[in-house]
Structure formats: structure tokens, C-alpha cells
Short mmCIF file of C-alpha atoms in Angstrom, two decimals:
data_model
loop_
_atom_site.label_atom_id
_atom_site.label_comp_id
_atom_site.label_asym_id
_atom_site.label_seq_id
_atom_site.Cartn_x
_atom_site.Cartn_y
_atom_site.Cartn_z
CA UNK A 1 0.00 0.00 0.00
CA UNK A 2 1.34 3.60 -0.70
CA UNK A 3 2.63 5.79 1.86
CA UNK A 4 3.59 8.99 1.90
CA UNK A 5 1.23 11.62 1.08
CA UNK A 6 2.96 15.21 0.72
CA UNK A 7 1.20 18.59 0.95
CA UNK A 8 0.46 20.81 -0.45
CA UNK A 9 0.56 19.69 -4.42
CA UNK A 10 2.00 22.76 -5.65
CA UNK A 11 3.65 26.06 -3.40
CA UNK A 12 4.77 28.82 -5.15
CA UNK A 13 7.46 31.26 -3.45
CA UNK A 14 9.54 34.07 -4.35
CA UNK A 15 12.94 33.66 -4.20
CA UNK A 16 14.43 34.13 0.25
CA UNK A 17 11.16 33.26 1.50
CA UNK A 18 10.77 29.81 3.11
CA UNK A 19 9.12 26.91 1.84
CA UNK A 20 7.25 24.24 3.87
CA UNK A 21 6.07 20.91 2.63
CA UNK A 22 4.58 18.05 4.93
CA UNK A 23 4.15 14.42 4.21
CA UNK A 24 1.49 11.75 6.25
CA UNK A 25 1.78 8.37 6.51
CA UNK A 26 -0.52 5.68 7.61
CA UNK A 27 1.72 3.23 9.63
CA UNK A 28 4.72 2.60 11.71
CA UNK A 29 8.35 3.75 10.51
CA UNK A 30 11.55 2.75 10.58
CA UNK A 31 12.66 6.07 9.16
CA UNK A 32 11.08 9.13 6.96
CA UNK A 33 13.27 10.31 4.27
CA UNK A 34 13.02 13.42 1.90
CA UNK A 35 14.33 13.53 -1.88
CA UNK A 36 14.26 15.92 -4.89
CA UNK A 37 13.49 15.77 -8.03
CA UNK A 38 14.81 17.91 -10.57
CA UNK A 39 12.40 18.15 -14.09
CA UNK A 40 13.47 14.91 -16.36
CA UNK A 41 15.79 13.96 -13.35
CA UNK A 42 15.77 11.08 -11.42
CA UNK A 43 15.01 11.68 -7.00
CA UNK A 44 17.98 12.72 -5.41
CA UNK A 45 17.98 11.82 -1.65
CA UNK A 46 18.14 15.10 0.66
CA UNK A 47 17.50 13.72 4.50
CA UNK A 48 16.83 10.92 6.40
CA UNK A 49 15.08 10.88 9.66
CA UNK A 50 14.68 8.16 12.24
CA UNK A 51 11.70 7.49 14.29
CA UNK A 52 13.22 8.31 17.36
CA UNK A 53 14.45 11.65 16.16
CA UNK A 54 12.27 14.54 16.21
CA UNK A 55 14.25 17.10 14.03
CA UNK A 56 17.07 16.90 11.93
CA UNK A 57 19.50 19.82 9.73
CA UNK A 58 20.84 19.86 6.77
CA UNK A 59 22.36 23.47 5.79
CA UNK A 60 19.16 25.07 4.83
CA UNK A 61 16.56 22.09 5.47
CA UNK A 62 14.63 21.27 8.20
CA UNK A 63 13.07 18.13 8.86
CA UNK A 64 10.68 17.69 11.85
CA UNK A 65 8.90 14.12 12.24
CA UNK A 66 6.00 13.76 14.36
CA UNK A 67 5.08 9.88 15.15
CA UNK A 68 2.06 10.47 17.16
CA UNK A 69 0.35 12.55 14.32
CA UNK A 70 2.57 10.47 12.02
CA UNK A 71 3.23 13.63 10.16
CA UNK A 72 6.57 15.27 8.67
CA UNK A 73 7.49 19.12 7.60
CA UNK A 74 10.45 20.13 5.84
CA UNK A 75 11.38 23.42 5.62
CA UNK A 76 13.69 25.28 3.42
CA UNK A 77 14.81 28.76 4.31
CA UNK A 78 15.86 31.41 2.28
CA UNK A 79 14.82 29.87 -0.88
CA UNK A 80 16.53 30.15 -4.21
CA UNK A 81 15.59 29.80 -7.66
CA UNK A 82 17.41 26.69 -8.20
CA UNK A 83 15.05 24.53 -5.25
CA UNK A 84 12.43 24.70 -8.11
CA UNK A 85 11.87 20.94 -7.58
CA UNK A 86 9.30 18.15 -6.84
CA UNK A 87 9.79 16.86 -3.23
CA UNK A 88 8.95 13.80 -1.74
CA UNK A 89 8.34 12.17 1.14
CA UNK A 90 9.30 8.27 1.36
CA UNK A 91 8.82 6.07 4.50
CA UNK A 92 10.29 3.19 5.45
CA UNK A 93 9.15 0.73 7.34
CA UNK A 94 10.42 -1.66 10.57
CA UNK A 95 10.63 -4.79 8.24
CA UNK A 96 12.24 -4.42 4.94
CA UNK A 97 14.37 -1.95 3.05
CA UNK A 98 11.74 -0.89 0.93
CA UNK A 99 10.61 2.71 0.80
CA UNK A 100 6.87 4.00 -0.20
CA UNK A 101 7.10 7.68 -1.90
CA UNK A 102 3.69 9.62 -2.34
CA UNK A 103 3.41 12.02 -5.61
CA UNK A 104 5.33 14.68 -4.02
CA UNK A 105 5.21 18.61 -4.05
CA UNK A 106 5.82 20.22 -6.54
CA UNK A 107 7.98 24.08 -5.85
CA UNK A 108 8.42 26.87 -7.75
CA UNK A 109 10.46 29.39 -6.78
CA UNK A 110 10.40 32.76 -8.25
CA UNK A 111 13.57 34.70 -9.09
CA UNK B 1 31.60 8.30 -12.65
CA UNK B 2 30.03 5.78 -9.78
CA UNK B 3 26.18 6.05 -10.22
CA UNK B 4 22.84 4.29 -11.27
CA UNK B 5 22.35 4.41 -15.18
CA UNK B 6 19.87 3.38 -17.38
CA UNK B 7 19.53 2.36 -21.24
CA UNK B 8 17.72 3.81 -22.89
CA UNK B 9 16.74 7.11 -21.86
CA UNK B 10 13.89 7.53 -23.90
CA UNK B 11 11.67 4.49 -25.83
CA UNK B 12 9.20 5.15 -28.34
CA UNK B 13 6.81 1.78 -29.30
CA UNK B 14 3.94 0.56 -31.06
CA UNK B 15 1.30 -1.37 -28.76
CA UNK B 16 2.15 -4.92 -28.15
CA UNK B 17 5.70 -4.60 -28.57
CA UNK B 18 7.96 -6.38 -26.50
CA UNK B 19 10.59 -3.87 -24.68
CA UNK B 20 13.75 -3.95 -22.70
CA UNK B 21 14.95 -1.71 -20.15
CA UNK B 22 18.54 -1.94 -18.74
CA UNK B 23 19.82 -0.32 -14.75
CA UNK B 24 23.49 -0.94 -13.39
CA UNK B 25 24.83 0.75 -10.71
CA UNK B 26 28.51 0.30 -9.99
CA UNK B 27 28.14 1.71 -6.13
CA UNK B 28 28.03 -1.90 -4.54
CA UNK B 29 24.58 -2.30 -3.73
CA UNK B 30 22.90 -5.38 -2.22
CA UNK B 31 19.44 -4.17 -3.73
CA UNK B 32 18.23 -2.94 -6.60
CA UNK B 33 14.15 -1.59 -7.66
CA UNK B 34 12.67 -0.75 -10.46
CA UNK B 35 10.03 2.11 -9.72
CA UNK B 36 7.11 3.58 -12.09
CA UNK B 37 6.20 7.03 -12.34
CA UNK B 38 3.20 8.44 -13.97
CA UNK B 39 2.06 11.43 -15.74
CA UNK B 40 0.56 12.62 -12.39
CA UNK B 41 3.91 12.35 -10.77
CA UNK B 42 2.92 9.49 -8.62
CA UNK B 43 6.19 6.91 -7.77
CA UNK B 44 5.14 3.49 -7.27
CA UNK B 45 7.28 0.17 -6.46
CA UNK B 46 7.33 -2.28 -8.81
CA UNK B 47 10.09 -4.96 -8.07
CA UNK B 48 13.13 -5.06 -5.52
CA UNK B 49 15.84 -7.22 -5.75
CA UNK B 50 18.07 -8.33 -3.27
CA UNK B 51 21.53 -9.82 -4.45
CA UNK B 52 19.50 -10.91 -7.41
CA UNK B 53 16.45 -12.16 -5.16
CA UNK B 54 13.27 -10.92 -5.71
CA UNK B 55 12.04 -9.19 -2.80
CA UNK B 56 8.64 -7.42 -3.70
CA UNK B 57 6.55 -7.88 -6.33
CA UNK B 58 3.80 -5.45 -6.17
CA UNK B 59 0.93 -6.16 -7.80
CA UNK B 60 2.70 -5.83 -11.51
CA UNK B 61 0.81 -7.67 -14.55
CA UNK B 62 3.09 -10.68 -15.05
CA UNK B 63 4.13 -8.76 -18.78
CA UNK B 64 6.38 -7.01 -16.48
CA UNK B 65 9.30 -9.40 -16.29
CA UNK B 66 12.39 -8.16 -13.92
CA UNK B 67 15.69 -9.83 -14.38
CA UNK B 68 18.85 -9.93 -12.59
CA UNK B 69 21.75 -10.99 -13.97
CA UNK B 70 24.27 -10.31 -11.21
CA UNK B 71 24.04 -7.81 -8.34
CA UNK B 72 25.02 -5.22 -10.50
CA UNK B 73 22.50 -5.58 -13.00
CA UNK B 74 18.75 -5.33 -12.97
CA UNK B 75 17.03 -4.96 -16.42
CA UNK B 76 13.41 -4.94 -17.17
CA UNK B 77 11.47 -6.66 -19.66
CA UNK B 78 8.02 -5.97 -20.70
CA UNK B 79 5.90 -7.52 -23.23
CA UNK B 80 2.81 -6.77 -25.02
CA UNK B 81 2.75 -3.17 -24.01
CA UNK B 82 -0.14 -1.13 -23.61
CA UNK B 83 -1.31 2.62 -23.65
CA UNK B 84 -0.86 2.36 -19.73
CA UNK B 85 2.67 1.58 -19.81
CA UNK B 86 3.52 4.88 -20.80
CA UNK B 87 5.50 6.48 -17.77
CA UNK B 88 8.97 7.00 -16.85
CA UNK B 89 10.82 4.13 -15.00
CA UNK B 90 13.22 4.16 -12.67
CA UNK B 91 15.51 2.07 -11.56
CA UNK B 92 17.08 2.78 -8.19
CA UNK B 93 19.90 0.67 -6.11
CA UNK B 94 20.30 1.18 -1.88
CA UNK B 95 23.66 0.04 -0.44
CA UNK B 96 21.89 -2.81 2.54
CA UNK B 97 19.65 -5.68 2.26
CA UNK B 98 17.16 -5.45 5.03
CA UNK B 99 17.64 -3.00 7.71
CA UNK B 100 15.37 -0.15 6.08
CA UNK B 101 17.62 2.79 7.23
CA UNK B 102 19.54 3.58 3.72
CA UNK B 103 18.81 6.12 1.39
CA UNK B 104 18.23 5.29 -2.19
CA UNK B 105 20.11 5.86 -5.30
CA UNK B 106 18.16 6.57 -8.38
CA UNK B 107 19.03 6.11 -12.32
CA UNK B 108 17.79 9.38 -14.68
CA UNK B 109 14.69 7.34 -15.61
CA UNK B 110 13.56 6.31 -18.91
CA UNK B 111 10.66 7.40 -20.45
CA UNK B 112 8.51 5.02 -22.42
CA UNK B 113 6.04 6.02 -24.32
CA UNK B 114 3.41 3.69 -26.29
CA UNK B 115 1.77 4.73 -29.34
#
């Protein structure tokens, strides 16, 4: 079954404002990870986030999980042009290696 | 350059064809997937591999035939192709078998379209 819904669909930013995307999921996780994906590319991973962690850094990302609301935000400040991007959301759960993506969110961001 | 590629990039058909898409990834990885993504964007599993053991096979019409040569290798064969088989597919490769804690590594996707 999938996981991984992201929201919203689409955001449109201008260019140092911050963008926030969050992701659901339906069941228990081994980990939450976020990727991009570049038009015609293929998903590049940005940041991985256990289930015992409740935020994580990565230059100008934030990642917050939530396992009671099984929810997850990232956040990227002081956006540029060049994060015009889909972003997903992938879970993974306690058994296998196997991650679940959801159709992602798609960002523009306005020079 | 150590990465996940995939042959060919793009693959224009005729329904009912019978089509063959390559992935190998020189990084060392224990398991290997082949993803499909529609026109809505939507990325769903279709096979993973483990050292050339099918893992997961999710719900895929049995004209979708993964093969693995060696655990470098993890082509995909489809026959009889329809109008719905038109998406891009990815193949991606993740460095351990089972512990569900590694990112993955994706190819540049090929897109197939059937006329």
C-alpha cells in the first residue's frame, strides 16, 4: 500500500522566502526520508530521519517528524531559484528496506 | 563516474511490442528496484531485488518481467505493451539488504512512451 502523502501539491514562493512541505503516513516507521526531483531527473535523496528523532539539519533544510500525528514538515529557508523541484516524502518501514514515496510537491520558486 | 544508469533514456513503441529496459549501478549495492512514475507524478514500487532475489513484487501484470543478472545488474522486460505503460521508470539501487535505514540511489529514468 502507498505511503507517503505530501502537501500541499504545488507552493509557489519568491525567491528568500521559506518553503514548507509536509508528508502523512498511515503506519509505523523505521525512518522518513526526503528527496528531490529535478524536471526529467531522477530523486535525489536530501534527508533521512529516524523514528526516534524529532528534528534533523541539513544546511538550509529542516526536517521535523512527528510519530504520534505520524506527520513530517520540511522546511527550506531562504529559498533560491534553483530549489524549483518536486519533493517527496518516502517512509520506510520496521521490516524491509523498501521505501513507499507519495506524488510529491511540486515548488516553484520565483527569481 | 560511480552512479545508477539506465539504457535507454527515452523508448518510443507501437502497442504490443515487446521492450527492454537496462539499470546498473557500480556503487556496490545489495538491492536494486525498479520504480514507475506516472504522468501525475505518482512513484510506485514495482520490483526489488536483493543480491538478485526478488524481494517485492507489487501487484505488476506478469508482462512485467524483472531480471537480474548479477548484483550489479537489474534490467526490465516488458511484453505486449499497452497505452498504460507509458510512464517514466526508474531504476534505483540502496547500499543494505534489510535494515530499512539507507537512502536510495536513483538512475535518470527512462521514459517510455506507447503509441
Amino acid at each position: 500500500s502507498q505511503q507517503g502523502e505530501e502537501d500541499p501539491q504545488a507552493l509557489s514562493i519568491q525567491e528568500g522566502e521559506n518553503a514548507t512541505m509536509n508528508c502523512s503516513y498511515k503506519t509505523s516507521i523505521n525512518n522518513l526520508q526526503w528527496y528531490r526531483q529535478n524536471s526529467g531527473r531522477g530523486l535525489v535523496h536530501l534527508i533521512l530521519i529516524r523514528s526516534n528523532e524529532r528534528e534533523k539539519h541539513s544546511g538550509r533544510l529542516r526536517v521535523t517528524l512527528d510519530t504520534s500525528k505520524k506527520s513530517s514538515s520540511l522546511l527550506i529557508t531562504a529559498s533560491r531559484a534553483a530549489d524549483t523541484a518536486s519533493y517527496f516524502c518516502a517512509t520506510g518501514p520496521y521490516n524491509n528496506n523498501d521505501m513507499r514515496f507519495g506524488a510529491g510537491t511540486r515548488l516553484t520558486v520565483k527569481p | 563516474d560511480t552512479a545508477v544508469s539506465q539504457t535507454p533514456k527515452y523508448l518510443v513503441t507501437q502497442m504490443g511490442n515487446d521492450k527492454s529496459i537496462k539499470c546498473e549501478q557500480n556503487l556496490g549495492h545489495d538491492t536494486m528496484y525498479w520504480y514507475k512514475q506516472d504522468s501525475k507524478k505518482f512513484l510506485k514500487i514495482m520490483f526489488s531485488y536483493n543480491n538478485k532475489e526478488l524481494i517485492i513484487n507489487e501487484t505488476v501484470p506478469n508482462r512485467f518481467s524483472p531480471k537480474s543478472p548479477d548484483k550489479a545488474h537489474l534490467n526490465l522486460h516488458i511484453n505486449s505493451l499497452e497505452l498504460g505503460d507509458s510512464a517514466v521508470y526508474f531504476c534505483a539501487s540502496t547500499p543494505r539488504g534489510r535494515e530499512g535505514r539507507n537512502e536510495q540511489f536513483f538512475g535518470p529514468g527512462t521514459r517510455l512512451t506507447v503509441l
